[in-house]
PDB file of C-alpha atoms and ligand atoms in Angstrom:
ATOM      1  CA  MET A 266       0.000   0.000   0.000  1.00 76.00           C
ATOM      2  CA  ILE A 267       1.027   3.595  -0.505  1.00 83.00           C
ATOM      3  CA  ARG A 268       1.530   5.213   2.856  1.00 90.00           C
ATOM      4  CA  LYS A 269       3.747   7.782   4.457  1.00 92.00           C
ATOM      5  CA  GLY A 270       7.274   6.525   4.951  1.00 92.00           C
ATOM      6  CA  ILE A 271       7.822   5.014   1.524  1.00 94.00           C
ATOM      7  CA  LYS A 272       9.315   6.978  -1.348  1.00 95.00           C
ATOM      8  CA  LEU A 273       6.361   6.313  -3.596  1.00 96.00           C
ATOM      9  CA  TYR A 274       4.177   8.375  -1.290  1.00 97.00           C
ATOM     10  CA  SER A 275       6.327  11.447  -1.700  1.00 97.00           C
ATOM     11  CA  ILE A 276       6.644  10.860  -5.448  1.00 97.00           C
ATOM     12  CA  LEU A 277       2.927  10.451  -6.085  1.00 96.00           C
ATOM     13  CA  PHE A 278       1.666  13.154  -3.764  1.00 96.00           C
ATOM     14  CA  GLY A 279       4.509  15.655  -3.972  1.00 97.00           C
ATOM     15  CA  ALA A 280       5.031  15.461  -0.235  1.00 97.00           C
ATOM     16  CA  CYS A 281       8.190  16.683   1.463  1.00 97.00           C
ATOM     17  CA  PRO A 282      10.773  13.957   0.713  1.00 97.00           C
ATOM     18  CA  LYS A 283      12.118  13.949   4.262  1.00 96.00           C
ATOM     19  CA  CYS A 284       9.061  13.988   6.494  1.00 96.00           C
ATOM     20  CA  HIS A 285       6.126  13.301   4.145  1.00 96.00           C
ATOM     21  CA  GLN A 286       4.059  15.632   6.290  1.00 95.00           C
ATOM     22  CA  GLU A 287       3.106  18.253   3.767  1.00 94.00           C
ATOM     23  CA  SER A 288       3.080  19.139   0.092  1.00 96.00           C
ATOM     24  CA  MET A 289       6.129  20.730  -1.537  1.00 97.00           C
ATOM     25  CA  TYR A 290       3.826  22.643  -3.836  1.00 97.00           C
ATOM     26  CA  ILE A 291       2.022  25.841  -3.042  1.00 97.00           C
ATOM     27  CA  ASN A 292      -1.049  24.751  -4.993  1.00 97.00           C
ATOM     28  CA  LYS A 293      -1.830  21.043  -4.759  1.00 95.00           C
ATOM     29  CA  ASN A 294      -3.656  21.081  -8.082  1.00 96.00           C
ATOM     30  CA  PRO A 295      -1.073  20.769 -10.903  1.00 97.00           C
ATOM     31  CA  TYR A 296      -3.645  21.954 -13.452  1.00 97.00           C
ATOM     32  CA  VAL A 297      -3.564  25.515 -12.200  1.00 97.00           C
ATOM     33  CA  LEU A 298      -0.896  26.127 -14.812  1.00 96.00           C
ATOM     34  CA  SER A 299       0.513  29.326 -13.353  1.00 96.00           C
ATOM     35  CA  ASP A 300       1.202  27.385 -10.139  1.00 96.00           C
ATOM     36  CA  THR A 301       2.314  24.061 -11.601  1.00 96.00           C
ATOM     37  CA  LEU A 302       5.963  24.526 -10.686  1.00 95.00           C
ATOM     38  CA  LYS A 303       5.598  26.879  -7.741  1.00 96.00           C
ATOM     39  CA  MET A 304       7.075  25.263  -4.685  1.00 97.00           C
ATOM     40  CA  HIS A 305       7.637  26.228  -1.108  1.00 96.00           C
ATOM     41  CA  ASP A 306      11.198  27.233  -0.263  1.00 95.00           C
ATOM     42  CA  HIS A 307      11.455  24.717   2.509  1.00 95.00           C
ATOM     43  CA  CYS A 308       9.234  22.364   4.463  1.00 95.00           C
ATOM     44  CA  SER A 309       7.395  24.134   7.258  1.00 94.00           C
ATOM     45  CA  HIS A 310       7.333  20.902   9.243  1.00 94.00           C
ATOM     46  CA  CYS A 311      10.970  19.721   9.115  1.00 94.00           C
ATOM     47  CA  LYS A 312      12.611  22.822   7.564  1.00 94.00           C
ATOM     48  CA  THR A 313      14.164  20.824   4.745  1.00 95.00           C
ATOM     49  CA  LYS A 314      15.235  23.109   1.919  1.00 96.00           C
ATOM     50  CA  TYR A 315      13.906  21.702  -1.338  1.00 96.00           C
ATOM     51  CA  GLN A 316      16.156  23.540  -3.734  1.00 95.00           C
ATOM     52  CA  ILE A 317      19.411  21.956  -2.568  1.00 94.00           C
ATOM     53  CA  GLU A 318      21.435  24.125  -4.927  1.00 94.00           C
ATOM     54  CA  PRO A 319      20.596  26.781  -7.510  1.00 93.00           C
ATOM     55  CA  SER A 320      18.863  25.313 -10.543  1.00 94.00           C
ATOM     56  CA  PHE A 321      18.571  22.002  -8.735  1.00 96.00           C
ATOM     57  CA  PHE A 322      15.331  21.165 -10.504  1.00 96.00           C
ATOM     58  CA  TYR A 323      16.767  21.540 -13.981  1.00 95.00           C
ATOM     59  CA  GLY A 324      17.977  18.000 -13.469  1.00 95.00           C
ATOM     60  CA  SER A 325      14.409  16.828 -13.312  1.00 96.00           C
ATOM     61  CA  MET A 326      14.253  17.370 -17.059  1.00 95.00           C
ATOM     62  CA  TYR A 327      16.232  14.169 -17.506  1.00 95.00           C
ATOM     63  CA  VAL A 328      13.659  12.386 -15.386  1.00 97.00           C
ATOM     64  CA  SER A 329      10.748  13.907 -17.277  1.00 97.00           C
ATOM     65  CA  TYR A 330      12.114  12.380 -20.463  1.00 97.00           C
ATOM     66  CA  GLY A 331      11.789   8.922 -18.941  1.00 97.00           C
ATOM     67  CA  VAL A 332       8.435   9.666 -17.341  1.00 97.00           C
ATOM     68  CA  GLY A 333       7.122  11.000 -20.651  1.00 97.00           C
ATOM     69  CA  ILE A 334       8.190   7.833 -22.443  1.00 98.00           C
ATOM     70  CA  ALA A 335       6.514   5.707 -19.793  1.00 97.00           C
ATOM     71  CA  PHE A 336       3.246   7.579 -20.296  1.00 97.00           C
ATOM     72  CA  ALA A 337       3.613   7.396 -24.080  1.00 98.00           C
ATOM     73  CA  VAL A 338       4.134   3.640 -23.975  1.00 98.00           C
ATOM     74  CA  ALA A 339       1.134   3.249 -21.674  1.00 98.00           C
ATOM     75  CA  ALA A 340      -1.027   5.392 -23.975  1.00 98.00           C
ATOM     76  CA  PHE A 341       0.101   3.375 -26.973  1.00 98.00           C
ATOM     77  CA  ILE A 342      -0.663   0.028 -25.348  1.00 98.00           C
ATOM     78  CA  ILE A 343      -4.092   1.207 -24.240  1.00 97.00           C
ATOM     79  CA  ALA A 344      -4.998   2.754 -27.603  1.00 97.00           C
ATOM     80  CA  TYR A 345      -3.466   0.173 -29.925  1.00 97.00           C
ATOM     81  CA  GLU A 346      -3.663  -3.096 -28.025  1.00 96.00           C
ATOM     82  CA  LEU A 347      -6.662  -2.671 -25.751  1.00 97.00           C
ATOM     83  CA  LEU A 348      -8.910  -0.358 -27.772  1.00 97.00           C
ATOM     84  CA  GLY A 349      -7.787  -1.708 -31.145  1.00 97.00           C
ATOM     85  CA  LEU A 350      -7.302   1.742 -32.716  1.00 97.00           C
ATOM     86  CA  SER A 351      -5.273   2.228 -35.885  1.00 97.00           C
ATOM     87  CA  LEU A 352      -1.604   3.175 -35.663  1.00 97.00           C
ATOM     88  CA  ILE A 353      -2.344   6.788 -36.590  1.00 97.00           C
ATOM     89  CA  ALA A 354      -5.069   7.050 -33.953  1.00 97.00           C
ATOM     90  CA  ALA A 355      -2.711   5.468 -31.423  1.00 97.00           C
ATOM     91  CA  PHE A 356      -0.073   8.106 -32.142  1.00 97.00           C
ATOM     92  CA  ILE A 357      -2.644  10.856 -31.804  1.00 98.00           C
ATOM     93  CA  ALA A 358      -3.604   9.304 -28.480  1.00 97.00           C
ATOM     94  CA  ILE A 359       0.048   9.496 -27.385  1.00 98.00           C
ATOM     95  CA  VAL A 360       0.325  13.168 -28.295  1.00 98.00           C
ATOM     96  CA  VAL A 361      -2.957  14.029 -26.593  1.00 98.00           C
ATOM     97  CA  THR A 362      -1.953  12.071 -23.484  1.00 97.00           C
ATOM     98  CA  LEU A 363       1.422  13.787 -23.233  1.00 97.00           C
ATOM     99  CA  ILE A 364      -0.078  17.245 -23.634  1.00 97.00           C
ATOM    100  CA  ALA A 365      -2.973  16.610 -21.266  1.00 98.00           C
ATOM    101  CA  LEU A 366      -0.711  15.133 -18.596  1.00 97.00           C
ATOM    102  CA  MET A 367       2.142  17.607 -18.971  1.00 97.00           C
ATOM    103  CA  PRO A 368       1.600  19.247 -15.549  1.00 97.00           C
ATOM    104  CA  VAL A 369       1.431  15.840 -13.891  1.00 97.00           C
ATOM    105  CA  ILE A 370       4.551  14.662 -15.710  1.00 97.00           C
ATOM    106  CA  MET A 371       6.481  17.792 -14.731  1.00 97.00           C
ATOM    107  CA  ARG A 372       5.580  17.370 -11.078  1.00 97.00           C
ATOM    108  CA  LEU A 373       6.210  13.638 -11.027  1.00 97.00           C
ATOM    109  CA  SER A 374       9.653  14.284 -12.490  1.00 98.00           C
ATOM    110  CA  ARG A 375      10.497  16.821  -9.808  1.00 97.00           C
ATOM    111  CA  ASN A 376       9.233  14.483  -7.127  1.00 97.00           C
ATOM    112  CA  ILE A 377      11.300  11.596  -8.450  1.00 98.00           C
ATOM    113  CA  TRP A 378      14.329  13.849  -8.870  1.00 97.00           C
ATOM    114  CA  ILE A 379      14.304  15.210  -5.326  1.00 97.00           C
ATOM    115  CA  ASN A 380      13.643  11.732  -3.961  1.00 97.00           C
ATOM    116  CA  LEU A 381      16.865  10.549  -5.577  1.00 97.00           C
ATOM    117  CA  PHE A 382      18.730  12.888  -3.240  1.00 97.00           C
ATOM    118  CA  MET A 383      16.665  12.764  -0.059  1.00 96.00           C
ATOM    119  CA  SER A 384      15.093   9.990   1.921  1.00 96.00           C
ATOM    120  CA  TYR A 385      12.376   9.687   4.474  1.00 96.00           C
ATOM    121  CA  ASP A 386      13.522  10.431   8.006  1.00 94.00           C
ATOM    122  CA  LYS A 387      11.375   9.038  10.811  1.00 92.00           C
ATOM    123  CA  GLU A 388      12.766  11.434  13.407  1.00 91.00           C
ATOM    124  CA  LEU A 389      12.018  14.496  11.293  1.00 91.00           C
ATOM    125  CA  ALA A 390       8.508  13.257  10.627  1.00 90.00           C
ATOM    126  CA  LYS A 391       7.822  12.867  14.354  1.00 87.00           C
ATOM    127  CA  LYS A 392       9.304  16.183  15.335  1.00 73.00           C
ATOM    128  CA  ASP A 393       6.784  18.660  16.571  1.00 66.00           C
ATOM    129  CA  ASN A 394       6.305  21.770  14.518  1.00 57.00           C
ATOM    130  CA  GLY A 395       6.739  24.378  17.210  1.00 51.00           C
ATOM    131  CA  ASN A 396       9.711  23.367  19.325  1.00 45.00           C
ATOM    132  CA  SER A 397      12.712  23.371  17.071  1.00 43.00           C
TER     133      SER A 397
HETATM  134 ZN1  LIG B 430       9.320  18.065   5.685  1.00 85.32          ZN
END
């Protein structure tokens, strides 16, 4: 199951990679396009700074390439194999999927990227907000 404490939780929900207690994003809805990539500076629960170094998240572009391909393959299998559409229709389905899911893909990539560098920390998660 997906629960706090495993990396997948932070990746899927955009939660702080260290404590999983709150979202890294200012607006939880990735489809508010002006807010898609707006993130908090640091976690208000554990004070982890998300942007480890300047331009840290540029690296997530490498990840988004892989994530995009994964979604494209999934769209192709669904359209071509499961729905029995023609090749052309399947390719249109891929393009539509990639465009429609772009905000999700961008966030997933950032989440995966930051989770490559940080791991869940039980002690930070427990820590009380006020007394630090
Ligand atoms: Zn945190």
